[in-house]
XYZ file of N, CA and C in Angstrom:
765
model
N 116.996 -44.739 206.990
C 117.421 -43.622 206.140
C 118.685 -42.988 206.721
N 119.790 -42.482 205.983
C 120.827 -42.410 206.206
C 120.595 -40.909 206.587
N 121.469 -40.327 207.397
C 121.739 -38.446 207.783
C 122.243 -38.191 206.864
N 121.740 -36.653 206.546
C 122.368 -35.768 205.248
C 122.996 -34.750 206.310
N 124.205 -34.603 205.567
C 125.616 -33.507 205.988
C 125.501 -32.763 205.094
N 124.708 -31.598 205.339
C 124.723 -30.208 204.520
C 125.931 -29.571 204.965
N 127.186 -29.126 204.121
C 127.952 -27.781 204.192
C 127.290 -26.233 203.630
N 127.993 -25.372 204.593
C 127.489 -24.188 204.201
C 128.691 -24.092 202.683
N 128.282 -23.173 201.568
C 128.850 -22.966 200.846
C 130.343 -22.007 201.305
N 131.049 -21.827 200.356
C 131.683 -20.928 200.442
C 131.658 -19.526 200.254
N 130.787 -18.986 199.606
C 130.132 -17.827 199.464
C 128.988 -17.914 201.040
N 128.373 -18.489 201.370
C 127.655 -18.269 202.784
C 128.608 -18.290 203.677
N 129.893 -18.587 203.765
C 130.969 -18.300 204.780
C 131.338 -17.182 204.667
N 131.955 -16.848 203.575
C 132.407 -15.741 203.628
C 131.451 -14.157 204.113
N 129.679 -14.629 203.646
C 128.572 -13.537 204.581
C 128.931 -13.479 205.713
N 128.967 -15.033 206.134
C 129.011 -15.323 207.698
C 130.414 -14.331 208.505
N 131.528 -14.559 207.600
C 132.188 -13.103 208.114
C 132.379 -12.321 208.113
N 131.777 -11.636 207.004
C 131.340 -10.359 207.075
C 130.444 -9.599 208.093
N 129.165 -10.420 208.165
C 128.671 -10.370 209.408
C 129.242 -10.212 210.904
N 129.973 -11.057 211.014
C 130.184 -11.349 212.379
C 131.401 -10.301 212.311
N 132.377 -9.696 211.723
C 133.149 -8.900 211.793
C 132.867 -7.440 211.988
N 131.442 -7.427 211.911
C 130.175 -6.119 212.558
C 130.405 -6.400 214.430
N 130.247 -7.503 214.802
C 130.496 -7.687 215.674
C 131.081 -6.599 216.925
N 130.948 -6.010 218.135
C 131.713 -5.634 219.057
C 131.290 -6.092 219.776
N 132.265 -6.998 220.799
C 131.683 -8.173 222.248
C 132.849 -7.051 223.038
N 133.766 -6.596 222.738
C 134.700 -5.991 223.652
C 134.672 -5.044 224.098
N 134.924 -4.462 225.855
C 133.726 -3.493 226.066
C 135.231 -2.729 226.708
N 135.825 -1.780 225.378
C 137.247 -1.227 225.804
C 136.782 -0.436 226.789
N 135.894 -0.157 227.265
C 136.048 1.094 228.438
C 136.241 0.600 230.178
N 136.335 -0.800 229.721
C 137.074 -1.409 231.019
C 138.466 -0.891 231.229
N 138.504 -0.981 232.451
C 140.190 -0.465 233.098
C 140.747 -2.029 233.118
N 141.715 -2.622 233.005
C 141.991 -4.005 233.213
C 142.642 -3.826 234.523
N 142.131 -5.174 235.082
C 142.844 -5.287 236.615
C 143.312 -6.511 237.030
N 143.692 -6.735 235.609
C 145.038 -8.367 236.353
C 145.557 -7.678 237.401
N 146.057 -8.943 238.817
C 146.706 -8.435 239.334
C 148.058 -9.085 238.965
N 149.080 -8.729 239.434
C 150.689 -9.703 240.189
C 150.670 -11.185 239.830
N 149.865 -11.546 240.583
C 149.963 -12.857 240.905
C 149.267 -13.931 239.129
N 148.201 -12.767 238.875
C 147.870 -13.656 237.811
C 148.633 -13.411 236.338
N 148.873 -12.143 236.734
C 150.040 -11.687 235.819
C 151.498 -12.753 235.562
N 151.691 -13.169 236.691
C 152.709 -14.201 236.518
C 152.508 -15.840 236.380
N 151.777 -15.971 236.681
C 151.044 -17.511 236.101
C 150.432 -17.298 234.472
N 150.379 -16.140 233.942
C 149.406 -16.649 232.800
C 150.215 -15.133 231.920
N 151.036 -14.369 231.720
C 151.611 -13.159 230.995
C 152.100 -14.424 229.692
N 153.319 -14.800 229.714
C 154.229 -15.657 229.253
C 153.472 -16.250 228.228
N 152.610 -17.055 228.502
C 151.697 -17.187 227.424
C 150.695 -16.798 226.957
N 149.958 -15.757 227.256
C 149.299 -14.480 226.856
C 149.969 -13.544 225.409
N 151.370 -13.787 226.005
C 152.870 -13.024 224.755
C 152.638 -14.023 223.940
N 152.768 -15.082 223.708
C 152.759 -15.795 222.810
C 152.394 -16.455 222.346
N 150.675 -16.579 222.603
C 149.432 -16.793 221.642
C 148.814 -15.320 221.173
N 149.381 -14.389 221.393
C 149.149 -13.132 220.992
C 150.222 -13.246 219.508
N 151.322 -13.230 220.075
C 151.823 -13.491 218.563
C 151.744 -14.581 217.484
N 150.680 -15.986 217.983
C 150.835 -16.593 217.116
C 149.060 -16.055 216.360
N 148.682 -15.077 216.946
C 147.765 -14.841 216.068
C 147.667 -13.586 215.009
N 148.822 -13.090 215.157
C 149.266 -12.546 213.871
C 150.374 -12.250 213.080
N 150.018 -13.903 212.538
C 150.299 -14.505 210.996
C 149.507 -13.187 209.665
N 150.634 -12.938 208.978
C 149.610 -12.500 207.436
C 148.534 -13.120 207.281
N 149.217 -14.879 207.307
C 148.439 -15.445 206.294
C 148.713 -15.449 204.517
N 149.699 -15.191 204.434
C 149.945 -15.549 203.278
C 150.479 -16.296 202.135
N 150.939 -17.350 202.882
C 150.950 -18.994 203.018
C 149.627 -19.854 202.502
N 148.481 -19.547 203.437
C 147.451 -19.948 203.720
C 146.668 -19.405 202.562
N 146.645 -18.109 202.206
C 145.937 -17.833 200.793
C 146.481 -18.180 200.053
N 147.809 -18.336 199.055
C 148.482 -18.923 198.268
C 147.477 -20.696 198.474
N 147.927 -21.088 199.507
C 147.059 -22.732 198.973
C 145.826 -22.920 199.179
N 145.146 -21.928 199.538
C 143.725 -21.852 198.898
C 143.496 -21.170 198.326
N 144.076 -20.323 197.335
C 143.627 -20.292 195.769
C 144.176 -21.168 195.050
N 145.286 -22.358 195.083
C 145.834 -22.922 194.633
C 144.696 -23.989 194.523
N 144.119 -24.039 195.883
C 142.893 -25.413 195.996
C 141.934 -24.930 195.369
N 141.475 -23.416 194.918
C 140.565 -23.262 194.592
C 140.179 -23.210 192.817
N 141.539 -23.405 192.349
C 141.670 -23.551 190.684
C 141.300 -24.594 190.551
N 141.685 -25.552 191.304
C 141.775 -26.656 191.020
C 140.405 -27.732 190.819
N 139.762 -27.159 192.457
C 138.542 -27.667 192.750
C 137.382 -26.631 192.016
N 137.625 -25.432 191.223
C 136.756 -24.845 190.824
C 135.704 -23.998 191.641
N 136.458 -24.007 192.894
C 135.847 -23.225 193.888
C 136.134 -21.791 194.279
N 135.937 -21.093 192.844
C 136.474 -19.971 192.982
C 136.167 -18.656 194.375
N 135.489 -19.114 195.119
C 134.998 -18.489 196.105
C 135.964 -18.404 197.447
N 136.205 -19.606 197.347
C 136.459 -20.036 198.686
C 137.864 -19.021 198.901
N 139.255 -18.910 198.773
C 139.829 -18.022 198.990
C 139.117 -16.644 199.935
N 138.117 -16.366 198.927
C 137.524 -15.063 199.904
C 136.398 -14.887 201.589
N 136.789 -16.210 201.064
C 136.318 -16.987 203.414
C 137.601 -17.169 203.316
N 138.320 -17.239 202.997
C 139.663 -17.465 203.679
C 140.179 -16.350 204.561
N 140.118 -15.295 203.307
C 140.489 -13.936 203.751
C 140.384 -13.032 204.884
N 138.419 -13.311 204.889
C 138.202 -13.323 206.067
C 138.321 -14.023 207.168
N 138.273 -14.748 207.250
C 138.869 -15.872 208.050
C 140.336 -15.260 208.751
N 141.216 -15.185 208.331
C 142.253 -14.591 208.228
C 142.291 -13.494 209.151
N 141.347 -12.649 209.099
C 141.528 -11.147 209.419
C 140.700 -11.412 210.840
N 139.784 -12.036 211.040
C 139.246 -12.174 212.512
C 140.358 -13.126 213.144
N 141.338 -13.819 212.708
C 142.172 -14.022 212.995
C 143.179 -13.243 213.978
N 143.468 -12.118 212.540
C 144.442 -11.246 212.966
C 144.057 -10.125 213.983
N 142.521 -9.808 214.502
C 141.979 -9.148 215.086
C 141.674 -9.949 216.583
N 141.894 -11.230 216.829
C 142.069 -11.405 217.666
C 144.207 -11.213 218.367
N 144.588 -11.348 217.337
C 145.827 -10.838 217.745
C 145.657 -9.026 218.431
N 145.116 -8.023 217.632
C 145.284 -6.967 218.059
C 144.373 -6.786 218.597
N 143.746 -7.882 219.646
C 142.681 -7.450 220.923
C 143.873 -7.521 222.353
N 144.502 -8.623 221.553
C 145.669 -9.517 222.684
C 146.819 -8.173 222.846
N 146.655 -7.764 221.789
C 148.318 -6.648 221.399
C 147.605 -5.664 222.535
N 146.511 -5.069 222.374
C 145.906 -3.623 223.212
C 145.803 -4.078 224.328
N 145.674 -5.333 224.662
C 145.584 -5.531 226.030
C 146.807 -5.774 226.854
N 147.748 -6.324 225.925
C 149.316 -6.037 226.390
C 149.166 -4.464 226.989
N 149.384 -3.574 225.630
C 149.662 -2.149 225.228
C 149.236 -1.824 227.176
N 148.019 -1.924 227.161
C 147.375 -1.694 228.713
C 147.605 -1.560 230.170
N 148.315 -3.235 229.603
C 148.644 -3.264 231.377
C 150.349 -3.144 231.423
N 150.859 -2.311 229.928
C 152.463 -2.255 230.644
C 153.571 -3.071 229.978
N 152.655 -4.460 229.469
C 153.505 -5.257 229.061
C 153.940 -5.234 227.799
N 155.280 -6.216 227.080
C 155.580 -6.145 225.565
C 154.954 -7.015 224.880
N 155.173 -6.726 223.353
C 154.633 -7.492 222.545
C 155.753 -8.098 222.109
N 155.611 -9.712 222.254
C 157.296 -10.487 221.839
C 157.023 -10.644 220.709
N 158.241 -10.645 219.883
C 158.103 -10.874 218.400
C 158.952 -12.263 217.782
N 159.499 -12.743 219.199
C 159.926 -14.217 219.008
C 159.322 -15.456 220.137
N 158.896 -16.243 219.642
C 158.683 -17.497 220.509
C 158.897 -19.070 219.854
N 159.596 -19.787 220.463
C 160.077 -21.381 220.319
C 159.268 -21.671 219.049
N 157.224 -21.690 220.109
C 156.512 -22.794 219.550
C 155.884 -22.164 218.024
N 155.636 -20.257 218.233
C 155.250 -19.504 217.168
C 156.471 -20.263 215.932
N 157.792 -19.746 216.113
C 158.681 -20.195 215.238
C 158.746 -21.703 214.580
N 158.127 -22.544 215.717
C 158.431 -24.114 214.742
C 156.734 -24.211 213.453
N 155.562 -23.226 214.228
C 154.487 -24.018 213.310
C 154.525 -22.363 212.189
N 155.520 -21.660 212.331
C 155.449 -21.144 210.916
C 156.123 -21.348 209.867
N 157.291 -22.203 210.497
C 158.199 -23.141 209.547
C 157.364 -24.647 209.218
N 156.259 -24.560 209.795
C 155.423 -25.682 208.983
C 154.914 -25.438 207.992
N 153.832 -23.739 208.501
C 153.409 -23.082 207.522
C 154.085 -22.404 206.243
N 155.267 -21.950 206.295
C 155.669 -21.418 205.366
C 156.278 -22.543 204.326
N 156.933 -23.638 204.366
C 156.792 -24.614 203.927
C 155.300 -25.895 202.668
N 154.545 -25.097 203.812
C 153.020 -25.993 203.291
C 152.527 -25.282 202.307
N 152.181 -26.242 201.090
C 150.809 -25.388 200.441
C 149.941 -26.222 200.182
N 149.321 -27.217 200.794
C 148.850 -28.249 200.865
C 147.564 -27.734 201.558
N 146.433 -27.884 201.427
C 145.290 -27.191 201.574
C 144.914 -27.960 202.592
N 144.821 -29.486 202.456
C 144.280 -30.740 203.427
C 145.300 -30.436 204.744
N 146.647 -30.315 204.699
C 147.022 -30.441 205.993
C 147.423 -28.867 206.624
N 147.251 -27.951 205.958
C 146.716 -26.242 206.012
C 145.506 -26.666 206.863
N 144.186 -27.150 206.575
C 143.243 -27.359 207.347
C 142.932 -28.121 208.384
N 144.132 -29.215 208.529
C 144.389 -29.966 209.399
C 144.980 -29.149 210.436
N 145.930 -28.437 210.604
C 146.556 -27.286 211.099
C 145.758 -26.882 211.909
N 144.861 -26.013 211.362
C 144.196 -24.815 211.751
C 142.990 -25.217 212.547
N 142.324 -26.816 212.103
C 141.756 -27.101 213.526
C 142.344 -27.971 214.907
N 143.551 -28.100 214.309
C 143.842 -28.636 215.575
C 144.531 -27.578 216.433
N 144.990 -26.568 215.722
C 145.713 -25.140 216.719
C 144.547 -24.587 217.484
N 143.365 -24.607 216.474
C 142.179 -23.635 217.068
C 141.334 -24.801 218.299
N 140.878 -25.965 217.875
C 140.788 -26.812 218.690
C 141.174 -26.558 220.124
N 142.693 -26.146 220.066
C 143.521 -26.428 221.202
C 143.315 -24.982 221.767
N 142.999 -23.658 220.523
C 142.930 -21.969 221.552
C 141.804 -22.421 222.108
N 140.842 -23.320 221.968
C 139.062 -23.111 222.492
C 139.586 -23.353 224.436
N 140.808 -24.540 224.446
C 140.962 -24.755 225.726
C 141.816 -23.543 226.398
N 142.725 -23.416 225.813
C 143.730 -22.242 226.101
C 142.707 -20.800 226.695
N 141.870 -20.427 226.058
C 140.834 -19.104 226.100
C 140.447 -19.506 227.350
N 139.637 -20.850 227.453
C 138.873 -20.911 228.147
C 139.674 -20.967 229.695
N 140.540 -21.439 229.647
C 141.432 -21.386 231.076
C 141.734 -19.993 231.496
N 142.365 -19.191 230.169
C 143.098 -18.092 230.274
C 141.619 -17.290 231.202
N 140.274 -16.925 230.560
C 139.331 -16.049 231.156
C 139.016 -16.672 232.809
N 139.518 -18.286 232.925
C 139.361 -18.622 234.360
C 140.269 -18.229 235.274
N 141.317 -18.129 234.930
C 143.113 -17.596 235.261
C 142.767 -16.141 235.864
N 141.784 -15.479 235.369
C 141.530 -14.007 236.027
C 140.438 -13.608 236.255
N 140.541 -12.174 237.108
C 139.325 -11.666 237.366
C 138.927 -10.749 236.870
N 140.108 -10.551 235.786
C 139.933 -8.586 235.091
C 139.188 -8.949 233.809
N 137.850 -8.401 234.401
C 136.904 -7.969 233.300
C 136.708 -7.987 231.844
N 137.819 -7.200 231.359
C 138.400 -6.532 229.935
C 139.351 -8.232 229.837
N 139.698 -8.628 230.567
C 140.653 -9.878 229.848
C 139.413 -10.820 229.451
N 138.779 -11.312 230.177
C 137.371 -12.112 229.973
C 136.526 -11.943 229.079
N 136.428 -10.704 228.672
C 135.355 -10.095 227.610
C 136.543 -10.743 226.556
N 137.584 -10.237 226.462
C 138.614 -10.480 224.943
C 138.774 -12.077 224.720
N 138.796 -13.193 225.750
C 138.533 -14.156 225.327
C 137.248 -14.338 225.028
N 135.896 -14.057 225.480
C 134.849 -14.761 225.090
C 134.519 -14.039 223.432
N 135.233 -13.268 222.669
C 134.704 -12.799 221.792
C 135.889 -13.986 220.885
N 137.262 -14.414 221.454
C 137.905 -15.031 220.830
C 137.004 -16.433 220.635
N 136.719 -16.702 221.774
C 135.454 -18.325 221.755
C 134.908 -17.966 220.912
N 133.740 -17.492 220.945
C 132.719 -16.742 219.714
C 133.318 -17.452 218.459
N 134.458 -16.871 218.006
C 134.765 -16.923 216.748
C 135.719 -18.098 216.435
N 136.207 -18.605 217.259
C 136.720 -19.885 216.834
C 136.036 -21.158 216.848
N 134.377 -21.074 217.446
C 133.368 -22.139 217.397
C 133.354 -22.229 215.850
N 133.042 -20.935 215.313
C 132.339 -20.891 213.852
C 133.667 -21.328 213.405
N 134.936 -20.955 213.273
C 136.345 -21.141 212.742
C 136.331 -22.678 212.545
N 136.240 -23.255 213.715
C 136.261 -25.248 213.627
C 135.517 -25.593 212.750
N 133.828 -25.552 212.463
C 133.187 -26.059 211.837
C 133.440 -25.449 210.513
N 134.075 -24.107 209.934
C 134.230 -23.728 208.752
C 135.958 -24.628 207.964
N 136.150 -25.142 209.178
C 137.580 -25.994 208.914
C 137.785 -27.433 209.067
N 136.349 -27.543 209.483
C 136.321 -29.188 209.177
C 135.320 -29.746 208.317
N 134.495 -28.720 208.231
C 133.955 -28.974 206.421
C 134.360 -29.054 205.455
N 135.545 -27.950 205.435
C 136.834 -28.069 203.907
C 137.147 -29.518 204.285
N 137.688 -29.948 205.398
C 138.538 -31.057 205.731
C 137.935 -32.064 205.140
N 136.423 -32.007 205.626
C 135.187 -33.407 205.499
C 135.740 -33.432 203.859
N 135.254 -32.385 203.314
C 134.717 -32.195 201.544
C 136.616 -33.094 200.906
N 137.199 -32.002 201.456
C 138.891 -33.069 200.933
C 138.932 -34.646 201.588
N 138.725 -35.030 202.797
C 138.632 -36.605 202.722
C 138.001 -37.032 202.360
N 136.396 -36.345 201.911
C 135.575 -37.937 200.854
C 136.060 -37.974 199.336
N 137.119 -36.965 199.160
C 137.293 -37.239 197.770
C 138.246 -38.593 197.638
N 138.788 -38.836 198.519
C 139.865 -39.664 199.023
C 139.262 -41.057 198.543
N 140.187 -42.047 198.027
C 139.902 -43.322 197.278
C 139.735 -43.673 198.799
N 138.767 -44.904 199.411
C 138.286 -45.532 200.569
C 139.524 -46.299 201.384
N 140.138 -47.186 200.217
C 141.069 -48.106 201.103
C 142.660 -46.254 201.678
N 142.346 -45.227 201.078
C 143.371 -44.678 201.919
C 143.072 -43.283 203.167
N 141.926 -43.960 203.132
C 140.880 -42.835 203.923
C 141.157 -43.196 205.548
N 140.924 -44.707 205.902
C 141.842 -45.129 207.289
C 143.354 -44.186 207.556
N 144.355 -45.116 206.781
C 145.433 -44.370 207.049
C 145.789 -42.933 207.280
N 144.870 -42.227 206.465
C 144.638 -40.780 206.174
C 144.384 -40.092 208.171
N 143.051 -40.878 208.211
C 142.408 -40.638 209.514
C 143.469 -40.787 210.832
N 144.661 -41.904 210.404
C 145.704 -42.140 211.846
C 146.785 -41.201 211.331
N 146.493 -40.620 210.366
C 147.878 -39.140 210.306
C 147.060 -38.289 210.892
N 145.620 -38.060 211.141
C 144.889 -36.448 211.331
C 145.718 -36.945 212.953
N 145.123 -38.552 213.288
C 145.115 -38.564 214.812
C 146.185 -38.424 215.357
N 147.519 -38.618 214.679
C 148.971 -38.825 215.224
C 148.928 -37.118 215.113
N 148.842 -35.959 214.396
C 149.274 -34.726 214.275
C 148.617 -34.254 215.000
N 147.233 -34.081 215.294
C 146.684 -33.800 216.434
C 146.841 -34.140 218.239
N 147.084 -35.248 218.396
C 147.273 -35.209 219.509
C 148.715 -34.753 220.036
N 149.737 -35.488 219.261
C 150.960 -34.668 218.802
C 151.005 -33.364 219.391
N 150.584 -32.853 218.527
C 150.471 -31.530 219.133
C 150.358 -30.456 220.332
N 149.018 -31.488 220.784
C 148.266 -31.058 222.016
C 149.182 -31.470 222.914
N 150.420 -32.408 222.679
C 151.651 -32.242 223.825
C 152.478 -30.899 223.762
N 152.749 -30.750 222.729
C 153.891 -29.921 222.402
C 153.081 -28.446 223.081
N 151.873 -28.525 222.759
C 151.324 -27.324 223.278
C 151.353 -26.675 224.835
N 150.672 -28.404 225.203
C 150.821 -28.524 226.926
C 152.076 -27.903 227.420
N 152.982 -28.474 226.964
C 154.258 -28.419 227.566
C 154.826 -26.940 227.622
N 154.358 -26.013 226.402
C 154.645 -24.940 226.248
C 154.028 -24.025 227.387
N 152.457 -24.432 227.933
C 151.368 -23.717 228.403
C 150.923 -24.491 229.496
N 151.522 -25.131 230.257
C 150.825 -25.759 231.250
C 150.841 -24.929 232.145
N 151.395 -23.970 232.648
C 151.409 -23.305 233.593
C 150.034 -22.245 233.825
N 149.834 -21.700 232.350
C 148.598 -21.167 232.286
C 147.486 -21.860 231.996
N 147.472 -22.869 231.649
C 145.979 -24.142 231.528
C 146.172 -24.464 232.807
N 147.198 -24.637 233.758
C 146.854 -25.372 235.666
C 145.973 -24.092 235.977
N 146.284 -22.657 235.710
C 145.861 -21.405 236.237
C 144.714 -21.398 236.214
N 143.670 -21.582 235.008
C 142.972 -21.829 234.757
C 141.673 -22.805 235.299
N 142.689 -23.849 235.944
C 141.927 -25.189 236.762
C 141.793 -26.210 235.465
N 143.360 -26.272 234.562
C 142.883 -27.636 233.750
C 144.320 -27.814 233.827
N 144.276 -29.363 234.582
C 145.588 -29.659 234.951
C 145.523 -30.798 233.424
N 146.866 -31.436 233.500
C 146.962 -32.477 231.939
C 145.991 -33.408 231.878
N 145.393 -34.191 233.261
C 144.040 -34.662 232.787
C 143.362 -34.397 231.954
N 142.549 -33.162 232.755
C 141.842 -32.411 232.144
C 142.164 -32.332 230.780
N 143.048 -31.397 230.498
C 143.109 -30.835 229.054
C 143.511 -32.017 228.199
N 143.779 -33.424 228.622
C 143.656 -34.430 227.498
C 142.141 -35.028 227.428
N 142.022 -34.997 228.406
C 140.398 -35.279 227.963
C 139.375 -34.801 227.482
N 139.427 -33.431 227.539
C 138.985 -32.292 226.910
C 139.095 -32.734 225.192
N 140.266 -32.574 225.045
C 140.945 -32.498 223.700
C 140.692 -33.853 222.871
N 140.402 -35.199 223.622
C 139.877 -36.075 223.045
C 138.353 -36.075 222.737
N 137.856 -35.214 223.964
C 136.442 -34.824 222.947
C 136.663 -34.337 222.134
N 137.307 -33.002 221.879
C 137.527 -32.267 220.614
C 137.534 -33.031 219.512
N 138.601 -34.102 219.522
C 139.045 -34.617 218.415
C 138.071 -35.693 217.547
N 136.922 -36.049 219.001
C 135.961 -36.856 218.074
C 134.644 -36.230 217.917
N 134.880 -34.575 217.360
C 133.685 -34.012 217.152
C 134.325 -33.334 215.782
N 135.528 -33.487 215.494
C 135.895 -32.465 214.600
C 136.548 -33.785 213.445
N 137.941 -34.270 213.944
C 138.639 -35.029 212.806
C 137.814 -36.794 213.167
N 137.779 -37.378 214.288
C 137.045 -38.243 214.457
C 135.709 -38.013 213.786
N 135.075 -37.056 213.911
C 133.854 -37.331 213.505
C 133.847 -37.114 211.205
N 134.717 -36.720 210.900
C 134.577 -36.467 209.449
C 135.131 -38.335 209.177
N 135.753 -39.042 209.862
C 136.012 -40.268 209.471
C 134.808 -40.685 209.673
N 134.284 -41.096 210.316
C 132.838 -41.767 211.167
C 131.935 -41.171 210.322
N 131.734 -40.202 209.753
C 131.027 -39.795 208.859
C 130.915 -40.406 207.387
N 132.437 -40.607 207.447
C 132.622 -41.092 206.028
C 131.817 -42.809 206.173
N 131.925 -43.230 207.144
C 131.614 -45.015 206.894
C 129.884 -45.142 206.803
N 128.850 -44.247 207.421
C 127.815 -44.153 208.117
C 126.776 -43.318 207.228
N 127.215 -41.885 206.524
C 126.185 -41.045 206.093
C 126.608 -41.026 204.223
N 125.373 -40.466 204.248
C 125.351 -39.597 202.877
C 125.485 -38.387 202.888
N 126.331 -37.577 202.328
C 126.728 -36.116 201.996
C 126.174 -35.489 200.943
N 125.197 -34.801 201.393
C 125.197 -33.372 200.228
C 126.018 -32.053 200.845
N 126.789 -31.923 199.498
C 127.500 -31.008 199.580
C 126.750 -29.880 198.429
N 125.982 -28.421 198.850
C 126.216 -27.191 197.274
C 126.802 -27.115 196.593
N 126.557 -26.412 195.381
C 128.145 -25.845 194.754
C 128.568 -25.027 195.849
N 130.077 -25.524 196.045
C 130.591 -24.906 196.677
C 130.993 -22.947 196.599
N 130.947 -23.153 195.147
C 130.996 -21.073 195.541
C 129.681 -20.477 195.454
């Protein structure tokens, strides 16, 4: 008997963030106590995954309501939304914790600037979602170094509430993904699968290169964080291919 792949609907996502946006993991009455030293191995890119997390998003809603006329999923937009906003609330955990210890909030960076000229460009829902798990994919490692990188309290708490929410973020972004590649005619579902793999790993250079200094801080030298990231990749875009050859899918109505 074959495995059934239940998705949550799109209306149960969007509870799901409502819910979780009740949430407080962050315990502001910490004093933060980066010191110097970690301050300078890991600030630099602290600035600028702080700013790449607040995007509007309004790119991203435009092509999912665009996907959602289409596919009749009138719901889905409004997990987007939210989606969106725990997004942008992990930006203004990153911003107050700047605000804190002294430092600025940059409003320009290289790598922010090249993937919003992807985004602003895209309205393509499939590679919008392709995007967003391979960026988030890649914050799960980034967080996780960054809270190893220090000892201040208040920085540790603000990543583990960022983990928290980008576990649920992956699986709410590779279900859209799953649901858009089985619609996919079979003979172009391969090829499909060596574009997720070429943009994804892709990436995870361009990223490195930007952030290695704060992933070594951390204790994940490029080994590491490629091997890491190849698990990632065969639990999230690897696994919706492998899915496709092997199971049966029930999918809800989606709204």
């Amino acid at each position: 008997m074959k495995h059934m792949s239940i998705s949550k609907t799109s209306r149960e996502w969007y509870e799901y963030f409502q819910i979780n946006a009740l949430a407080k993991r962050i315990d502001w009455t910490l004093h933060p106590t980066i010191t110097s030293s970690e301050k300078q191995e890991i600030l630099p890119s602290l600035q600028a995954w702080q700013l790449g997390e607040t995007s509007d998003g309004a790119n991203l809603i435009y092509a999912s309501t665009k996907y959602a006329q289409k596919t009749k999923d009138l719901f889905y937009p409004n997990a987007v939304s939210l989606f969106i906003k725990e997004e942008q609330k992990h930006g203004d955990s990153l911003g107050k914790y700047l605000d804190l210890i002294g430092e600025k909030r940059i409003t320009k960076d290289w790598g922010d600037s090249l993937f919003r000229k992807i985004r602003y460009f895209n309205t393509n829902m499939e590679i919008w979602t392709l995007a967003v798990i391979t960026v988030e994919s890649i914050a799960q490692v980034f967080y996780q170094a960054l809270k190893k990188a220090t000892h201040c309290k208040l920085l540790q708490s603000i990543c583990t509430d960022i983990l928290i929410d980008e576990a649920a973020h992956i699986i709410f972004q590779r279900e859209r993904l799953e649901t858009i590649f089985l619609t996919k005619n079979s003979v172009l579902q391969y090829p499909t699968y060596l574009f997720y793999k070429l943009f994804f790993f892709s990436t995870t250079e361009v990223v490195w290169f930007a952030h290695k200094r704060a992933f070594i801080a951390g204790g994940i030298d490029k080994k590491k964080y490629r091997k890491i990231l190849k698990v990632k990749f065969r639990k999230t875009l690897g696994r919706i291919y492998t899915a496709s050859k092997t199971s049966d899918h029930y999918y809800p109505s989606l709204s």
